Coordinates of C-alpha atoms in Angstrom, one line a residue:
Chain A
X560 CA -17.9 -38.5 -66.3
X561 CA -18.3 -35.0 -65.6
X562 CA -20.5 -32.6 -67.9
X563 CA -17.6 -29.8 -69.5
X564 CA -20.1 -27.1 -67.5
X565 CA -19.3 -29.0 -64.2
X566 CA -15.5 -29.0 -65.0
X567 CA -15.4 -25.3 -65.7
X568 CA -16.9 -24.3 -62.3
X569 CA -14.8 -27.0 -60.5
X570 CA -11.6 -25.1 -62.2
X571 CA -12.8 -21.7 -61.7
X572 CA -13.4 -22.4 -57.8
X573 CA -10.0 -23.6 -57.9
X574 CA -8.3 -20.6 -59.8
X575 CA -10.4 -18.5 -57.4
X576 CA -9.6 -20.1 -53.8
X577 CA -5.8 -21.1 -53.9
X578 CA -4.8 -17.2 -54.0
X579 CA -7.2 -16.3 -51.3
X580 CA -6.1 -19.3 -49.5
X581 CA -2.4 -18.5 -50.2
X582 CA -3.1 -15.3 -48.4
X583 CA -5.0 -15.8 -45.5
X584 CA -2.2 -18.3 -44.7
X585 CA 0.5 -15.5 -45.2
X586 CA -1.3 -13.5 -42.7
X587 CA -1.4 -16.3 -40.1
X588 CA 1.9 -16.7 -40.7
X589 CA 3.1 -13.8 -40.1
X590 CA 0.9 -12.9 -37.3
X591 CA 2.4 -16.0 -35.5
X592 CA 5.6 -14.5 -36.5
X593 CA 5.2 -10.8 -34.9
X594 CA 2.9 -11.7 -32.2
X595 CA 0.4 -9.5 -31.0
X596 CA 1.6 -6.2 -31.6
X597 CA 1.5 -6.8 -35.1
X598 CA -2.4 -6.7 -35.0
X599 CA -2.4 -3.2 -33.3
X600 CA -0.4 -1.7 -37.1
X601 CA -2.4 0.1 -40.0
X602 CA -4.2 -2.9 -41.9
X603 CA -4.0 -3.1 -45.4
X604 CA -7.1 -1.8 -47.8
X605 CA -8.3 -4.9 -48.4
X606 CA -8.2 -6.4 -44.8
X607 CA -10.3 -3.0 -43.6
X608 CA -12.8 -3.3 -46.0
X609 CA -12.9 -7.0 -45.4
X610 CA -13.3 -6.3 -41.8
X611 CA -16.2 -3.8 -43.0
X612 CA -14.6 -1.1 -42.5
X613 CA -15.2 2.2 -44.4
X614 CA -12.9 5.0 -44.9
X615 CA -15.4 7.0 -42.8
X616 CA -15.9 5.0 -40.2
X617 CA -11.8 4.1 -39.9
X618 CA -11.3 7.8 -39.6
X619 CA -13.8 8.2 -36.9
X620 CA -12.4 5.4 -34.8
X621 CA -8.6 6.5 -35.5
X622 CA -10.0 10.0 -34.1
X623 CA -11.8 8.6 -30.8
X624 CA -8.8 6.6 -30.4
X625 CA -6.3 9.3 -30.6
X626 CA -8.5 11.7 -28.1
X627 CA -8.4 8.9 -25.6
X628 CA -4.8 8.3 -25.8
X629 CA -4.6 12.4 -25.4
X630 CA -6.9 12.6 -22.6
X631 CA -4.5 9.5 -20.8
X632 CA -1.8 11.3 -21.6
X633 CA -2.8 14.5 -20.2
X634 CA -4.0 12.7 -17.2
X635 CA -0.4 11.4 -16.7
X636 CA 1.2 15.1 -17.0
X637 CA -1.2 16.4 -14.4
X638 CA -0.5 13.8 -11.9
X639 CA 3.5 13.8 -12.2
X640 CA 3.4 17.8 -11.9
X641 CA 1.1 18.9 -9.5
X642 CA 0.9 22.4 -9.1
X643 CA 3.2 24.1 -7.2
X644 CA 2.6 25.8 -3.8
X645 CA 4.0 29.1 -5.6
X646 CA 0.9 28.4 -7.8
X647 CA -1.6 27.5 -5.3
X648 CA -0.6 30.8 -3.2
X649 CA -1.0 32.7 -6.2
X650 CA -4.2 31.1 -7.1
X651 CA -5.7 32.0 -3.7
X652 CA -4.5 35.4 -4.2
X653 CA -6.1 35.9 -7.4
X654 CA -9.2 34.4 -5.6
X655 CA -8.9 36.9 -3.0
X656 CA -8.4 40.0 -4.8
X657 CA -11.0 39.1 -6.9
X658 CA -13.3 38.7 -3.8
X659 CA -12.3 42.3 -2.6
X660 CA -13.1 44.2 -5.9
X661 CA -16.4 42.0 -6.4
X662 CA -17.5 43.9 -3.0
X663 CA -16.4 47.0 -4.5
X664 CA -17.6 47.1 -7.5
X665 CA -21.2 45.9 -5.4
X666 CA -20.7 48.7 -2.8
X667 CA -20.6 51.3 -5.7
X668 CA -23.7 49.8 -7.1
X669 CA -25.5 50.1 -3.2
X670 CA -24.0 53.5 -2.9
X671 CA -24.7 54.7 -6.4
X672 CA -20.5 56.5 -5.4
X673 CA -17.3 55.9 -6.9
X674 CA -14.7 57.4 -5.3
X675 CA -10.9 58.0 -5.6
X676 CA -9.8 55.6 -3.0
X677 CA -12.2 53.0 -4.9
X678 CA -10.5 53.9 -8.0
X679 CA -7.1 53.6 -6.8
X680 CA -8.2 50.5 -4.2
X681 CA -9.5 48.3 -7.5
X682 CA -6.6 49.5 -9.8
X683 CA -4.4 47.4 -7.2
X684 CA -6.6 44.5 -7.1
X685 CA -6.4 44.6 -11.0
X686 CA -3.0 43.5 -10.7
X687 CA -3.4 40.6 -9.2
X688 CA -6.5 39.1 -11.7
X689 CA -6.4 37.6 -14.4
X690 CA -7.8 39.2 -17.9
X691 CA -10.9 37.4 -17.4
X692 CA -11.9 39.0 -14.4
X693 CA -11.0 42.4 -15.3
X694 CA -13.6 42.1 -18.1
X695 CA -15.6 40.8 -15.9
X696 CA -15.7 43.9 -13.0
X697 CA -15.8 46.4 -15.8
X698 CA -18.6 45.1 -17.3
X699 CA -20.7 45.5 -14.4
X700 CA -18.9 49.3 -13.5
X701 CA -18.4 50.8 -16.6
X702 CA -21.8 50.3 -17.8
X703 CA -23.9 51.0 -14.5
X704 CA -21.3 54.8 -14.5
X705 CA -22.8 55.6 -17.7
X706 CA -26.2 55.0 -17.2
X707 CA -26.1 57.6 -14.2
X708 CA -26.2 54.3 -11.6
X709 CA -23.1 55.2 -10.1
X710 CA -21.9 59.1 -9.6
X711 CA -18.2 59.0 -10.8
X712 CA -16.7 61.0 -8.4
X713 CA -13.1 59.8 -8.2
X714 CA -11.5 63.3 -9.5
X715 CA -11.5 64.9 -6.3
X716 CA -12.7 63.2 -3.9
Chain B
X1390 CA 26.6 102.8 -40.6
X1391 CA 25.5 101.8 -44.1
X1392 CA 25.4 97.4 -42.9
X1393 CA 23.9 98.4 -39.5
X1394 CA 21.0 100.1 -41.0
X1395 CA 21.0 97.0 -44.2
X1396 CA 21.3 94.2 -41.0
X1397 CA 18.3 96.2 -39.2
X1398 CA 16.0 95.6 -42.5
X1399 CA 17.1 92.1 -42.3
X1400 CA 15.8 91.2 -39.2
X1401 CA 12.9 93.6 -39.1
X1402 CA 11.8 91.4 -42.5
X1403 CA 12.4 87.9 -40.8
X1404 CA 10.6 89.3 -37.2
X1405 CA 7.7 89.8 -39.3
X1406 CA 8.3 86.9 -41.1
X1407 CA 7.8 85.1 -37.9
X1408 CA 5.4 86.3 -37.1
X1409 CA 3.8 86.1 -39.8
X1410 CA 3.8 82.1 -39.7
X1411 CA 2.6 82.1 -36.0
X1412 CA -0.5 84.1 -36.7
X1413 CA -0.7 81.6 -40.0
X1414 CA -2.8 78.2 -39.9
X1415 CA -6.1 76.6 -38.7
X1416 CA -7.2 76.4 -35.3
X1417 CA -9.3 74.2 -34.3
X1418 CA -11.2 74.8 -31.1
X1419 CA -14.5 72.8 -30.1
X1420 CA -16.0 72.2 -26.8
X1421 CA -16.3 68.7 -25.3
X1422 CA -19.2 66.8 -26.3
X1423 CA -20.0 63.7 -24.1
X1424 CA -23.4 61.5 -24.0
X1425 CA -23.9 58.5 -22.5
X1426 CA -22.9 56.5 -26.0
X1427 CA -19.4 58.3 -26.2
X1428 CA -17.3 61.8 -26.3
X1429 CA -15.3 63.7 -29.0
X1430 CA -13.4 66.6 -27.2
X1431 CA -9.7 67.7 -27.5
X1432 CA -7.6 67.4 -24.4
X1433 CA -6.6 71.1 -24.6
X1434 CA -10.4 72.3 -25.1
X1435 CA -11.7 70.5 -22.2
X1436 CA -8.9 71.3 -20.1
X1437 CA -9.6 75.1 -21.2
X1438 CA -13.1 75.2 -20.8
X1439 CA -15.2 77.3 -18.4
X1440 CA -16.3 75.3 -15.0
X1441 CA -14.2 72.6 -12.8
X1442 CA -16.1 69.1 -14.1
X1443 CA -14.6 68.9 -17.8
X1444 CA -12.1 66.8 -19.0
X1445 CA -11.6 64.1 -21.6
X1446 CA -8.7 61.2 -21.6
X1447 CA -7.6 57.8 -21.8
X1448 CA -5.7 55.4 -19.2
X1449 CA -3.6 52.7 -20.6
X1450 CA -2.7 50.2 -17.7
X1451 CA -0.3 47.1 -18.1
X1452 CA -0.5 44.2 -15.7
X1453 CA 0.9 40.6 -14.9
X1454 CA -2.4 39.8 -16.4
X1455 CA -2.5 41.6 -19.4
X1456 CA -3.3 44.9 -20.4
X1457 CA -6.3 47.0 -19.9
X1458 CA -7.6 50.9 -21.2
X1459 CA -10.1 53.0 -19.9
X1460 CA -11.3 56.1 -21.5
X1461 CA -13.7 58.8 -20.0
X1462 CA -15.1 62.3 -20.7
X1463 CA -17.3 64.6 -18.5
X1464 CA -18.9 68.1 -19.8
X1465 CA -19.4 70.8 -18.0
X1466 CA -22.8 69.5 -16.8
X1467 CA -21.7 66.6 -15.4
X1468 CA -22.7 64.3 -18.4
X1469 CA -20.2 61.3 -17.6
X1470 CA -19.2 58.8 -20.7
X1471 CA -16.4 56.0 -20.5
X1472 CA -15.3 53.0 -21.8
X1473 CA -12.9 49.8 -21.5
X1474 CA -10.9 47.8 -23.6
X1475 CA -8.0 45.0 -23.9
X1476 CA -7.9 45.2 -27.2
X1477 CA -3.9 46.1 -27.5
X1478 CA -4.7 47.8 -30.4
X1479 CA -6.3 50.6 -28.3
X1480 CA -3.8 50.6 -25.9
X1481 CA -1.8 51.7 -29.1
X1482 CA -3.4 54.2 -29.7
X1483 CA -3.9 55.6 -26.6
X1484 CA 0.1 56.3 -26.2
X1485 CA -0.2 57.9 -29.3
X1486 CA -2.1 60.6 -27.8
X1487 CA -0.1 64.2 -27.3
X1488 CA -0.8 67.7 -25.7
X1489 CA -2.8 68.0 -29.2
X1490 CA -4.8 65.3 -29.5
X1491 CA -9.0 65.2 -30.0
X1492 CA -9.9 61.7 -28.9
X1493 CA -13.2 60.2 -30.1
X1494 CA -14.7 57.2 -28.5
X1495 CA -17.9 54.7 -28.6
X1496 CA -19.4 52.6 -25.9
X1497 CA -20.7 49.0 -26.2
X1498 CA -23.8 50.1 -23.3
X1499 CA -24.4 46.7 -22.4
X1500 CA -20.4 45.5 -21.6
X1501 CA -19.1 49.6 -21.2
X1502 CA -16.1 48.5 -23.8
X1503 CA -15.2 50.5 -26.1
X1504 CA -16.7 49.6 -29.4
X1505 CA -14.8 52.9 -31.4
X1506 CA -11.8 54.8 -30.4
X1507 CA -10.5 57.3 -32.6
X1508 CA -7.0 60.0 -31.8
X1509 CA -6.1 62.8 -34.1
X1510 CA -3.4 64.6 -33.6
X1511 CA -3.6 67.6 -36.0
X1512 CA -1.6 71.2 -35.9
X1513 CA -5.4 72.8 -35.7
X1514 CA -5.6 71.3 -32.1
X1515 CA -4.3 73.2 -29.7
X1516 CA -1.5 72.1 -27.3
X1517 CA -2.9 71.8 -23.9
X1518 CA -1.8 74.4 -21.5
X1519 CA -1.4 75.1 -18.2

C-alpha cells in the first residue's frame, strides 16, 4: 500500500502529463497531416518559447530572413531584365562626357583660365551627367574661381 | 471759350499731378559689393556702374539630370564671387528675379554652393536700363 503522499504525486504527474501529451500528439498529427510546409507557418507562442525562442531573437531572424528573400528576389529581377543597349549607350555617354569636363575642369585648374568656350563647352557636357556629377565638377570649379585659382574670364572672351 | 480755358486747368492740375508721383518715392541705389564669401548688388546698379568688369546675376539651368543654378558677381576691381546650387528652391527664386531685383548671396568656400540666396524686388530698385 502506497503512503497518501505517494498517491498525490502519482495523480498530480497524471493531471499534469495527459494534456501535454494530448498536445504534442495533436501536433504530430497534424504535421503528418499538412506535410512539410506546415512547419515553415508562424508557430504558436507557446511552441516558440518552447523552442527557446524570444520575442527578440524571433524578430531578428524573421528580419534576416526577409533581407535574404529580398536580396534573391532582387537577384532574380536583375537577371530577367538586363539592361538595355539604349541604357548601356547612355551609360557610356554619361561616362564620356563626364571624362571630357573632368579634363576641363583640370585644364582650368593648370591654366589658372576659364573661358567662354569652356563655359559653353561644360554647360553641354552638363546635359549629359547625372546630378551627382555636376556636384561633383562644381565643387572643384566654383571654389578654386573664388579663391583667385582660376581667372573667370568667360564674359568676353 | 469759358470750358476750354476750365479743360486747360484740368489737365495742367493732373500733368503736375503726374508728375508729381514720378518724382515721388525711394530710390534705392548702391554699388555692387562682392568678396570672395558672397555679393549683394542690384542688377540695374551693376549694370550702371562706371568701368566694363561689373555685373551681378544668377543662371537657372534645367537638365535630363536635374536642375542646377549658378550665381556670380564681379566689382569693378575684378573681385569675382559665385556659387552653385540644386536646391530647386533656389532655382525658384532665381526666376523670380526682375529688371529690379538686388540679389544677395553666400558661398559654402569649401563646396562653392550657395549656402544663402536672397532676391528682393522692391520699387526703390531701379529697373535696369539699357
Amino acid at each position: 500500500m502506497r503512503s497518501p503522499k505517494a498517491m498525490l504525486t502519482v495523480c498530480l504527474t497524471v493531471l499534469v502529463a495527459l494534456p501535454i501529451g494530448f498536445s504534442l500528439g495533436k501536433i504530430d498529427r497534424d504535421r503528418d497531416k499538412h506535410g512539410e510546409a506546415r512547419e515553415c507557418e508562424p508557430q504558436a507562442p507557446q511552441a516558440v518559447a518552447a523552442a527557446g525562442l524570444d520575442g527578440k531573437t524571433l524578430r531578428r531572424l524573421l528580419r534576416e530572413e526577409l533581407r535574404a528573400e529580398r536580396a534573391l528576389a532582387e537577384n532574380d529581377v536583375e537577371r530577367a531584365n538586363p539592361p538595355s543597349d539604349e541604357a548601356e549607350a547612355k551609360t557610356e555617354q554619361a561616362d564620356e562626357a563626364m571624362e571630357r569636363a573632368d579634363q576641363l575642369v583640370e585644364a582650368a585648374l593648370r591654366e589658372k583660365r576659364w573661358t567662354r568656350s569652356d563655359d559653353l563647352a561644360l554647360r553641354q557636357l552638363f546635359a549629359s551627367l547625372d546630378a551627382e556629377q555636376v556636384a561633383d565638377l562644381s565643387s572643384r570649379l566654383f571654389p578654386a574661381m573664388n579663391r583667385g585659382e582660376i581667372k573667370p574670364l568667360h564674359l568676353n572672351q | 471759350m469759358h470750358q476750354v480755358r476750365r479743360l486747360g486747368v484740368v489737365l495742367a492740375f493732373a500733368l503736375a499731378s503726374v508728375s508729381s508721383v514720378a518724382l515721388a518715392g525711394f530710390r534705392s541705389s548702391t554699388r555692387t559689393v562682392v568678396w570672395t564669401g558672397g555679393a549683394i548688388g542690384t542688377l540695374a546698379d551693376a549694370r550702371s556702374a562706371p568701368g566694363t568688369t561689373g555685373y551681378i546675376g544668377c543662371t537657372a539651368v534645367a537638365y535630363s539630370g536635374g536642375s542646377y543654378v549658378a550665381c556670380a558677381a564681379q566689382d569693378a576691381y575684378g573681385v569675382y564671387a559665385s556659387c552653385w546650387s540644386q536646391n530647386p528652391q533656389y532655382a525658384s527664386l532665381v526666376s523670380s528675379m526682375t529688371a529690379n531685383s538686388q540679389l544677395y548671396f553666400l558661398v559654402n568656400a569649401t563646396t562653392g554652393q550657395c549656402d544663402y540666396l536672397e532676391v528682393q524686388n522692391y520699387s526703390y530698385y531701379a529697373p535696369v536700363e539699357p
